[in-house]
């Protein structure tokens, strides 16, 4: 999913926001001392050494934050800085944010098989249907295709 | 290719419960009641949300829209703006018929007509499930997004939209080839049905329905809509979820050269000796099973089959 909106074209600014995080192409772990060239509203982005996605703000269900995954750990923030650019959650209608289902943070899933079996049993225990159907539904909903 | 799941069920409760459960599991999912194509376009579809629709009014145009917007890169135009419209969908249709154009491009889930248990998903349970699985699936996505390679699924060739869906689903299952391969075989049955067997299935069901009517002998005539109802009921017991219309059944009767006569109450097939002979011949041709021994003694065609050397029905 890529949806960007440039806020301030080619306007350099120093980021002093302590709630922001950074993914640098030259460093593995996020740091705070960043000079951002541009600001983007994003619904998710993929980079050479990381990925950004949207999460719900647990303190305000009508607002979103970003999660940054740098291939080893996740950091949740209202701003993410990647290679001198600043990313912010795309602005959405509060009703959309409240009504859509969002994660608030990544949760460890152990293994693909275990996650699959957990979803399968969650469906099978609650809705009666042939097992072949529940297995198809298990793979259909949440695995990363978007 | 984004999957579209079509759910059919004669009872609304399990169908709606399933939609609610899918909201807990699906990415950026939203439950929608009465919604039109135009209203869908007002949603932020660039998020690629999962649209969970409860009995939408599936006009021909809307069905075409659903079928044609499951590929990444497909756009539509609204008020002079180009909109991304590709997103996963689950549509609960109740007992409505699945539009023909959607059969080959969707995954069909038929819920049992008489479930033996009913689970009510209260808000607290749904919230807990949402928190748990949205979080786990987010971590799965973050950790595995870069590993998803559609072309990396071995031994798969794309021969139909259903296989393409299967390939997509399998490719998203990372680090477990056995699980991924299982997904292909699960959808093969649907692919077989879509790729040419439904016609044969309908033919056999119509003949079985006519045999039942002939052997019941409750009336000497039967309406096409009654044949359609009998055939559809039979097909449902075999797991078929496509509902055939009286018009489609009438067309097949034409192919069988079983002509109807018009009466003031409608069109009827007369259950006479000639009809019986044709139907029994068709049953033999299509391999429709029925119990010749227990068929009514008044059926001359069954009597011929019971008689050694009774060859007038051979084909």
Short mmCIF file of C-alpha atoms in Angstrom, two decimals:
data_model
loop_
_atom_site.label_atom_id
_atom_site.label_comp_id
_atom_site.label_asym_id
_atom_site.label_seq_id
_atom_site.Cartn_x
_atom_site.Cartn_y
_atom_site.Cartn_z
CA UNK A 1 0.00 0.00 0.00
CA UNK A 2 1.46 3.29 -0.96
CA UNK A 3 -0.30 6.55 -0.54
CA UNK A 4 1.77 9.61 0.02
CA UNK A 5 0.99 13.25 0.21
CA UNK A 6 3.84 15.66 0.30
CA UNK A 7 3.30 18.34 2.94
CA UNK A 8 6.30 20.59 2.53
CA UNK A 9 8.12 20.17 -0.70
CA UNK A 10 11.90 20.46 -0.38
CA UNK A 11 11.60 22.30 2.90
CA UNK A 12 14.33 21.16 5.25
CA UNK A 13 13.61 21.20 8.94
CA UNK A 14 15.19 19.92 12.07
CA UNK A 15 13.18 17.32 13.92
CA UNK A 16 13.11 17.80 17.64
CA UNK A 17 10.02 15.73 18.26
CA UNK A 18 10.85 13.23 20.94
CA UNK A 19 7.97 11.03 19.82
CA UNK A 20 9.42 10.51 16.39
CA UNK A 21 11.56 7.60 15.26
CA UNK A 22 13.98 7.20 12.41
CA UNK A 23 15.05 4.43 10.08
CA UNK A 24 18.41 5.20 8.51
CA UNK A 25 19.75 3.37 5.52
CA UNK A 26 23.21 3.45 7.09
CA UNK A 27 22.24 2.41 10.59
CA UNK A 28 20.17 -0.50 11.80
CA UNK A 29 18.46 1.06 14.76
CA UNK A 30 16.31 4.17 14.91
CA UNK A 31 17.83 7.38 16.25
CA UNK A 32 16.44 10.81 16.92
CA UNK A 33 18.95 13.26 15.48
CA UNK A 34 17.49 13.80 12.06
CA UNK A 35 17.24 16.48 9.45
CA UNK A 36 14.08 15.86 7.48
CA UNK A 37 13.83 17.05 3.93
CA UNK A 38 10.20 16.34 3.26
CA UNK A 39 7.05 15.32 5.12
CA UNK A 40 4.71 12.66 3.79
CA UNK A 41 1.31 11.43 4.89
CA UNK A 42 1.37 7.67 4.51
CA UNK A 43 -0.92 4.68 4.84
CA UNK A 44 2.09 2.38 4.73
CA UNK A 45 5.44 2.27 2.97
CA UNK A 46 8.14 -0.22 2.14
CA UNK A 47 11.82 0.67 2.29
CA UNK A 48 15.03 -1.18 1.59
CA UNK A 49 15.53 -1.97 5.25
CA UNK A 50 12.16 -1.48 6.85
CA UNK A 51 8.43 -1.10 6.59
CA UNK A 52 5.91 1.41 7.94
CA UNK A 53 2.29 0.59 8.71
CA UNK A 54 -0.67 2.20 10.44
CA UNK A 55 -1.77 1.36 13.99
CA UNK A 56 -4.54 2.73 16.15
CA UNK A 57 -3.60 5.16 18.90
CA UNK A 58 -4.56 3.21 22.04
CA UNK A 59 -5.27 6.45 23.91
CA UNK A 60 -7.56 7.92 21.24
CA UNK A 61 -9.50 5.49 19.09
CA UNK A 62 -10.14 8.14 16.45
CA UNK A 63 -6.44 8.68 15.78
CA UNK A 64 -3.70 6.69 14.15
CA UNK A 65 0.02 6.28 14.70
CA UNK A 66 2.74 4.68 12.64
CA UNK A 67 4.67 1.54 13.38
CA UNK A 68 8.19 1.22 12.03
CA UNK A 69 9.69 -2.24 11.61
CA UNK A 70 13.42 -2.26 10.99
CA UNK A 71 13.69 -6.04 10.48
CA UNK A 72 14.47 -6.61 14.14
CA UNK A 73 12.04 -4.59 16.22
CA UNK A 74 9.00 -2.36 16.01
CA UNK A 75 8.74 1.25 17.13
CA UNK A 76 5.41 3.08 17.37
CA UNK A 77 5.35 6.81 16.93
CA UNK A 78 3.31 9.67 15.58
CA UNK A 79 6.22 10.52 13.22
CA UNK A 80 8.68 8.24 11.52
CA UNK A 81 11.81 9.47 9.83
CA UNK A 82 13.38 7.50 7.07
CA UNK A 83 16.36 8.67 5.07
CA UNK A 84 15.82 12.31 5.92
CA UNK A 85 12.09 12.24 5.19
CA UNK A 86 9.38 12.45 7.81
CA UNK A 87 6.30 10.24 7.59
CA UNK A 88 3.02 10.85 9.37
CA UNK A 89 -0.24 8.87 9.42
CA UNK A 90 -2.54 9.76 6.57
CA UNK A 91 -5.41 11.97 7.71
CA UNK A 92 -8.67 10.05 7.79
CA UNK A 93 -12.19 10.85 8.89
CA UNK A 94 -12.46 10.01 12.62
CA UNK A 95 -15.45 7.77 11.87
CA UNK A 96 -13.32 5.78 9.44
CA UNK A 97 -10.58 5.34 12.03
CA UNK A 98 -13.07 4.31 14.69
CA UNK A 99 -15.00 1.92 12.45
CA UNK A 100 -12.15 0.11 10.73
CA UNK A 101 -10.32 -2.65 12.59
CA UNK A 102 -6.72 -1.71 13.39
CA UNK A 103 -3.96 -3.23 15.46
CA UNK A 104 -2.56 -1.11 18.26
CA UNK A 105 0.83 -2.84 18.29
CA UNK A 106 2.50 -5.94 16.89
CA UNK A 107 2.10 -9.06 19.04
CA UNK A 108 4.47 -12.01 18.83
CA UNK A 109 2.90 -14.83 16.80
CA UNK A 110 5.54 -17.58 17.44
CA UNK A 111 5.29 -19.36 14.08
CA UNK A 112 3.26 -19.35 10.87
CA UNK A 113 1.79 -22.77 11.69
CA UNK A 114 0.82 -21.73 15.20
CA UNK A 115 -0.83 -18.52 14.01
CA UNK A 116 -2.69 -20.41 11.29
CA UNK A 117 -3.94 -23.01 13.78
CA UNK A 118 -5.02 -20.31 16.23
CA UNK A 119 -7.08 -18.52 13.59
CA UNK A 120 -8.48 -21.82 12.31
CA UNK A 121 -9.64 -22.88 15.77
CA UNK A 122 -11.07 -19.41 16.43
CA UNK A 123 -13.25 -19.73 13.32
CA UNK A 124 -14.10 -23.41 13.75
CA UNK A 125 -15.10 -23.07 17.40
CA UNK A 126 -17.53 -20.27 16.66
CA UNK A 127 -18.98 -20.85 13.20
CA UNK A 128 -20.08 -24.27 12.05
CA UNK A 129 -18.84 -25.06 8.55
CA UNK A 130 -16.86 -27.74 6.72
CA UNK A 131 -13.18 -27.73 7.74
CA UNK A 132 -12.10 -27.08 4.15
CA UNK A 133 -14.06 -23.80 4.25
CA UNK A 134 -12.61 -22.69 7.58
CA UNK A 135 -9.07 -23.44 6.34
CA UNK A 136 -9.62 -21.29 3.26
CA UNK A 137 -11.04 -18.50 5.41
CA UNK A 138 -8.06 -18.77 7.75
CA UNK A 139 -5.65 -17.88 5.00
CA UNK A 140 -7.88 -15.35 3.31
CA UNK A 141 -8.16 -12.55 5.86
CA UNK A 142 -5.00 -11.23 7.29
CA UNK A 143 -1.91 -12.48 5.59
CA UNK A 144 0.16 -9.86 3.85
CA UNK A 145 -1.06 -9.33 0.36
CA UNK A 146 -1.96 -5.67 0.34
CA UNK B 1 -5.25 -10.54 -6.96
CA UNK B 2 -7.27 -9.69 -3.87
CA UNK B 3 -9.63 -12.43 -2.74
CA UNK B 4 -13.38 -11.97 -2.67
CA UNK B 5 -15.21 -14.40 -0.41
CA UNK B 6 -18.91 -14.97 -1.01
CA UNK B 7 -20.80 -16.46 1.93
CA UNK B 8 -24.19 -18.06 1.49
CA UNK B 9 -26.43 -19.39 4.21
CA UNK B 10 -30.17 -19.94 4.52
CA UNK B 11 -29.93 -18.59 8.10
CA UNK B 12 -28.80 -15.04 8.69
CA UNK B 13 -27.39 -15.60 12.19
CA UNK B 14 -24.30 -17.66 11.31
CA UNK B 15 -23.68 -15.59 8.19
CA UNK B 16 -23.62 -12.32 10.12
CA UNK B 17 -21.62 -13.86 12.98
CA UNK B 18 -19.03 -14.92 10.41
CA UNK B 19 -18.82 -11.38 9.03
CA UNK B 20 -18.28 -10.07 12.58
CA UNK B 21 -15.58 -12.65 13.17
CA UNK B 22 -13.87 -11.76 9.90
CA UNK B 23 -13.76 -8.15 11.06
CA UNK B 24 -11.56 -9.27 13.96
CA UNK B 25 -9.23 -11.11 11.60
CA UNK B 26 -9.06 -9.10 8.40
CA UNK B 27 -6.73 -6.22 7.71
CA UNK B 28 -8.30 -2.76 7.97
CA UNK B 29 -11.72 -4.37 7.86
CA UNK B 30 -15.06 -2.62 7.99
CA UNK B 31 -18.58 -4.01 8.29
CA UNK B 32 -21.02 -2.50 5.84
CA UNK B 33 -24.77 -2.93 5.79
CA UNK B 34 -26.85 -1.60 2.96
CA UNK B 35 -24.20 -0.15 0.68
CA UNK B 36 -24.16 0.78 -2.99
CA UNK B 37 -21.30 0.95 -5.46
CA UNK B 38 -21.32 4.73 -5.30
CA UNK B 39 -21.14 4.71 -1.51
CA UNK B 40 -18.25 2.25 -1.61
CA UNK B 41 -16.31 4.68 -3.77
CA UNK B 42 -16.63 7.32 -1.06
CA UNK B 43 -14.60 5.14 1.32
CA UNK B 44 -10.80 5.59 1.51
CA UNK B 45 -10.17 2.60 -0.74
CA UNK B 46 -6.51 3.60 -1.14
CA UNK B 47 -6.08 1.96 2.29
CA UNK B 48 -7.00 -1.34 0.62
CA UNK B 49 -9.48 -2.10 3.41
CA UNK B 50 -11.27 -5.42 3.66
CA UNK B 51 -14.90 -4.70 2.83
CA UNK B 52 -17.29 -6.97 4.73
CA UNK B 53 -20.70 -6.49 3.17
CA UNK B 54 -23.97 -7.78 4.58
CA UNK B 55 -26.47 -8.56 1.83
CA UNK B 56 -25.69 -5.69 -0.53
CA UNK B 57 -28.09 -5.12 -3.40
CA UNK B 58 -26.07 -7.00 -5.99
CA UNK B 59 -27.25 -5.42 -9.19
CA UNK B 60 -25.62 -6.65 -12.37
CA UNK B 61 -23.48 -3.52 -12.42
CA UNK B 62 -22.43 -3.87 -8.80
CA UNK B 63 -21.56 -7.55 -9.29
CA UNK B 64 -19.44 -6.60 -12.29
CA UNK B 65 -17.74 -3.91 -10.22
CA UNK B 66 -16.94 -6.42 -7.46
CA UNK B 67 -15.53 -8.93 -9.97
CA UNK B 68 -13.47 -6.44 -11.90
CA UNK B 69 -11.88 -4.64 -8.95
CA UNK B 70 -9.97 -7.52 -7.41
CA UNK B 71 -6.74 -6.87 -9.27
CA UNK B 72 -4.06 -4.54 -8.07
CA UNK B 73 -3.74 -1.53 -10.34
CA UNK B 74 -7.42 -1.51 -11.27
CA UNK B 75 -8.79 1.98 -10.94
CA UNK B 76 -12.08 3.68 -11.44
CA UNK B 77 -13.06 7.26 -11.98
CA UNK B 78 -15.25 9.36 -9.71
CA UNK B 79 -15.85 13.07 -10.22
CA UNK B 80 -12.85 13.33 -12.49
CA UNK B 81 -10.52 11.64 -10.00
CA UNK B 82 -8.86 8.29 -10.52
CA UNK B 83 -9.45 6.03 -7.50
CA UNK B 84 -7.66 2.85 -6.51
CA UNK B 85 -10.36 0.28 -5.94
CA UNK B 86 -8.57 -3.04 -5.52
CA UNK B 87 -9.29 -4.48 -2.09
CA UNK B 88 -10.29 -7.78 -0.45
CA UNK B 89 -14.00 -8.32 0.07
CA UNK B 90 -16.33 -10.70 1.86
CA UNK B 91 -19.97 -10.59 0.86
CA UNK B 92 -22.76 -12.32 2.76
CA UNK B 93 -25.61 -13.04 0.36
CA UNK B 94 -28.03 -14.96 2.59
CA UNK B 95 -29.78 -17.50 0.40
CA UNK B 96 -29.56 -15.30 -2.68
CA UNK B 97 -28.09 -16.72 -5.83
CA UNK B 98 -24.44 -15.93 -6.59
CA UNK B 99 -24.35 -13.95 -9.85
CA UNK B 100 -22.86 -16.09 -12.62
CA UNK B 101 -20.12 -13.57 -13.37
CA UNK B 102 -18.80 -13.78 -9.80
CA UNK B 103 -18.48 -17.54 -9.54
CA UNK B 104 -15.08 -17.93 -11.20
CA UNK B 105 -13.55 -14.91 -9.47
CA UNK B 106 -14.59 -15.59 -5.88
CA UNK B 107 -14.10 -18.07 -3.06
CA UNK B 108 -17.50 -19.48 -2.11
CA UNK B 109 -18.32 -20.49 1.44
CA UNK B 110 -21.62 -22.30 2.09
CA UNK B 111 -22.71 -22.47 5.70
CA UNK B 112 -24.84 -25.47 6.73
CA UNK B 113 -28.60 -24.90 6.51
CA UNK B 114 -29.20 -26.34 9.99
CA UNK B 115 -26.25 -25.62 12.27
CA UNK B 116 -26.19 -27.78 15.38
CA UNK B 117 -24.78 -24.98 17.53
CA UNK B 118 -25.00 -21.22 17.53
CA UNK B 119 -22.31 -19.02 19.03
CA UNK B 120 -23.20 -15.46 19.85
CA UNK B 121 -20.17 -13.21 19.60
CA UNK B 122 -20.64 -10.44 22.15
CA UNK B 123 -18.80 -7.13 21.93
CA UNK B 124 -16.28 -8.05 24.63
CA UNK B 125 -15.29 -11.26 22.84
CA UNK B 126 -15.03 -9.44 19.53
CA UNK B 127 -12.82 -6.74 21.09
CA UNK B 128 -10.49 -9.33 22.61
CA UNK B 129 -10.23 -11.26 19.35
CA UNK B 130 -9.60 -8.04 17.41
CA UNK B 131 -6.81 -6.94 19.75
CA UNK B 132 -5.13 -10.33 19.69
CA UNK B 133 -5.31 -11.20 16.01
CA UNK B 134 -4.86 -7.72 14.57
CA UNK B 135 -1.64 -7.51 16.60
CA UNK B 136 -0.38 -10.96 15.65
CA UNK B 137 -1.23 -10.52 11.99
CA UNK B 138 0.50 -7.13 12.02
CA UNK B 139 3.70 -8.69 13.31
CA UNK B 140 3.38 -11.49 10.74
CA UNK B 141 2.93 -8.92 8.01
CA UNK B 142 5.82 -6.74 9.15
CA UNK B 143 8.17 -9.68 9.48
CA UNK B 144 7.19 -11.43 6.27
CA UNK B 145 6.09 -8.80 3.79
CA UNK B 146 9.36 -8.84 1.92
CA UNK B 147 9.36 -12.65 1.76
CA UNK B 148 6.04 -12.92 -0.05
CA UNK B 149 6.93 -13.87 -3.57
CA UNK B 150 4.06 -14.98 -5.73
CA UNK B 151 6.35 -16.68 -8.22
CA UNK B 152 8.03 -18.67 -5.47
CA UNK B 153 5.15 -21.11 -5.06
CA UNK B 154 6.38 -24.31 -6.69
CA UNK B 155 4.37 -26.41 -9.12
CA UNK B 156 1.60 -23.92 -9.69
CA UNK B 157 0.40 -22.79 -13.05
CA UNK B 158 -2.26 -20.14 -13.42
CA UNK B 159 -5.08 -21.55 -15.50
CA UNK B 160 -8.06 -19.78 -14.01
CA UNK B 161 -8.90 -16.92 -11.67
CA UNK B 162 -9.62 -19.42 -8.89
CA UNK B 163 -6.16 -20.94 -9.22
CA UNK B 164 -4.70 -17.47 -9.22
CA UNK B 165 -6.52 -16.78 -5.94
CA UNK B 166 -5.16 -20.05 -4.54
CA UNK B 167 -1.66 -19.12 -5.65
CA UNK B 168 -1.96 -15.72 -3.98
CA UNK B 169 -3.22 -17.21 -0.73
CA UNK B 170 -0.49 -19.85 -0.74
CA UNK B 171 2.22 -17.30 -1.45
CA UNK B 172 1.20 -15.34 1.63
CA UNK B 173 1.87 -18.33 3.87
CA UNK B 174 5.56 -17.89 4.60
CA UNK B 175 7.95 -20.45 6.10
CA UNK B 176 5.50 -23.36 5.87
CA UNK B 177 5.42 -24.99 2.45
CA UNK B 178 3.15 -27.80 3.61
CA UNK B 179 0.51 -25.34 4.73
CA UNK B 180 0.90 -23.33 1.51
CA UNK B 181 0.55 -26.42 -0.68
CA UNK B 182 -2.56 -27.44 1.24
CA UNK B 183 -4.19 -24.17 0.26
CA UNK B 184 -3.88 -25.08 -3.41
CA UNK B 185 -5.59 -28.44 -3.01
CA UNK B 186 -8.37 -26.87 -0.95
CA UNK B 187 -9.29 -24.59 -3.79
CA UNK B 188 -8.85 -27.20 -6.52
CA UNK B 189 -12.33 -28.53 -5.89
CA UNK B 190 -13.78 -25.11 -6.57
CA UNK B 191 -11.61 -24.75 -9.68
CA UNK B 192 -12.92 -28.07 -11.01
CA UNK B 193 -16.48 -26.99 -10.42
CA UNK B 194 -15.92 -23.65 -12.11
CA UNK B 195 -14.11 -25.12 -15.09
CA UNK B 196 -16.94 -27.07 -16.59
CA UNK B 197 -18.67 -29.45 -14.24
CA UNK B 198 -21.60 -27.31 -13.12
CA UNK B 199 -23.42 -27.93 -16.41
CA UNK B 200 -23.22 -31.66 -15.94
CA UNK B 201 -24.25 -31.29 -12.33
CA UNK B 202 -27.32 -29.28 -13.29
CA UNK B 203 -28.26 -31.74 -16.02
CA UNK B 204 -28.07 -34.65 -13.59
CA UNK B 205 -30.02 -32.76 -10.94
CA UNK B 206 -32.83 -31.91 -13.38
CA UNK B 207 -33.08 -35.52 -14.48
CA UNK B 208 -33.07 -36.72 -10.86
CA UNK B 209 -35.81 -34.21 -10.05
CA UNK B 210 -37.90 -35.39 -12.99
CA UNK B 211 -37.42 -39.03 -12.01
CA UNK B 212 -38.66 -38.21 -8.53
CA UNK B 213 -41.69 -36.42 -9.96
CA UNK B 214 -42.45 -39.29 -12.33
CA UNK B 215 -42.19 -41.89 -9.57
CA UNK B 216 -44.18 -39.83 -7.07
CA UNK B 217 -47.08 -39.71 -9.53
CA UNK B 218 -48.78 -36.99 -7.52
CA UNK B 219 -49.61 -35.13 -10.69
CA UNK B 220 -49.42 -35.71 -14.40
CA UNK B 221 -47.71 -32.38 -14.99
CA UNK B 222 -45.02 -30.26 -13.38
CA UNK B 223 -44.07 -26.59 -13.68
CA UNK B 224 -40.54 -25.55 -14.62
CA UNK B 225 -40.16 -23.59 -11.38
CA UNK B 226 -41.03 -26.75 -9.45
CA UNK B 227 -38.34 -28.67 -11.35
CA UNK B 228 -35.88 -25.88 -10.60
CA UNK B 229 -36.76 -25.97 -6.89
CA UNK B 230 -36.32 -29.74 -6.74
CA UNK B 231 -33.03 -29.63 -8.69
CA UNK B 232 -31.64 -26.81 -6.53
CA UNK B 233 -32.60 -28.65 -3.33
CA UNK B 234 -30.81 -31.74 -4.60
CA UNK B 235 -27.73 -29.74 -5.57
CA UNK B 236 -27.60 -28.08 -2.16
CA UNK B 237 -27.40 -31.48 -0.49
CA UNK B 238 -24.32 -32.15 -2.66
CA UNK B 239 -22.63 -28.95 -1.48
CA UNK B 240 -23.48 -26.87 -4.52
CA UNK B 241 -24.04 -23.24 -3.67
CA UNK B 242 -25.08 -21.93 -7.07
CA UNK B 243 -28.82 -21.52 -7.34
CA UNK B 244 -30.20 -22.07 -10.84
CA UNK B 245 -33.17 -20.10 -12.10
CA UNK B 246 -36.30 -21.48 -13.73
CA UNK B 247 -35.08 -19.90 -16.97
CA UNK B 248 -31.80 -21.84 -16.85
CA UNK B 249 -33.66 -25.04 -16.08
CA UNK B 250 -36.08 -24.31 -18.94
CA UNK B 251 -33.14 -23.87 -21.29
CA UNK B 252 -31.74 -27.25 -20.24
CA UNK B 253 -35.15 -28.86 -20.78
CA UNK B 254 -35.03 -27.49 -24.34
CA UNK B 255 -31.63 -29.15 -24.78
CA UNK B 256 -33.20 -32.41 -23.56
CA UNK B 257 -36.06 -31.90 -26.06
CA UNK B 258 -38.52 -31.95 -23.18
CA UNK B 259 -41.07 -29.46 -24.43
CA UNK B 260 -43.54 -27.69 -22.18
CA UNK B 261 -47.10 -26.76 -22.92
CA UNK B 262 -48.65 -23.47 -21.96
CA UNK B 263 -51.63 -23.47 -19.61
CA UNK B 264 -53.32 -20.53 -17.97
CA UNK B 265 -51.37 -21.23 -14.74
CA UNK B 266 -48.05 -21.23 -16.60
CA UNK B 267 -45.81 -23.60 -18.57
CA UNK B 268 -45.94 -27.28 -17.66
CA UNK B 269 -44.03 -30.37 -18.62
CA UNK B 270 -46.53 -33.17 -19.10
CA UNK B 271 -45.40 -36.30 -17.27
CA UNK B 272 -46.63 -38.76 -19.87
CA UNK B 273 -45.20 -42.00 -21.20
CA UNK B 274 -42.97 -40.26 -23.74
CA UNK B 275 -41.52 -37.90 -21.11
CA UNK B 276 -40.88 -40.85 -18.82
CA UNK B 277 -39.05 -42.72 -21.58
CA UNK B 278 -36.82 -39.71 -22.37
CA UNK B 279 -36.08 -39.00 -18.70
CA UNK B 280 -35.14 -42.62 -17.97
CA UNK B 281 -32.87 -42.65 -21.05
CA UNK B 282 -31.21 -39.44 -19.91
CA UNK B 283 -30.74 -40.89 -16.42
CA UNK B 284 -28.87 -43.83 -17.89
CA UNK B 285 -26.80 -41.54 -20.12
CA UNK B 286 -25.83 -39.23 -17.28
CA UNK B 287 -25.28 -41.95 -14.73
CA UNK B 288 -28.03 -40.71 -12.43
CA UNK B 289 -28.58 -43.33 -9.74
CA UNK B 290 -32.03 -44.39 -8.60
CA UNK B 291 -33.38 -47.53 -7.07
CA UNK B 292 -35.12 -49.40 -9.87
CA UNK B 293 -36.37 -52.10 -7.49
CA UNK B 294 -38.12 -49.74 -5.14
CA UNK B 295 -39.47 -47.45 -7.84
CA UNK B 296 -43.18 -47.68 -8.11
CA UNK B 297 -44.46 -50.73 -9.88
CA UNK B 298 -46.52 -48.45 -12.06
CA UNK B 299 -43.37 -47.13 -13.77
CA UNK B 300 -43.19 -49.05 -17.02
CA UNK B 301 -39.69 -47.82 -17.77
CA UNK B 302 -38.35 -49.11 -14.46
CA UNK B 303 -40.23 -52.34 -15.12
CA UNK B 304 -38.41 -52.63 -18.44
CA UNK B 305 -35.08 -52.22 -16.68
CA UNK B 306 -36.00 -54.92 -14.16
CA UNK B 307 -36.95 -57.31 -16.95
CA UNK B 308 -34.04 -59.35 -18.27
CA UNK B 309 -33.41 -58.29 -21.84
CA UNK B 310 -35.43 -55.14 -21.38
CA UNK B 311 -33.41 -53.14 -23.84
CA UNK B 312 -35.72 -50.40 -24.95
CA UNK B 313 -34.05 -48.01 -22.52
CA UNK B 314 -30.51 -48.81 -23.51
CA UNK B 315 -28.58 -45.93 -24.96
#
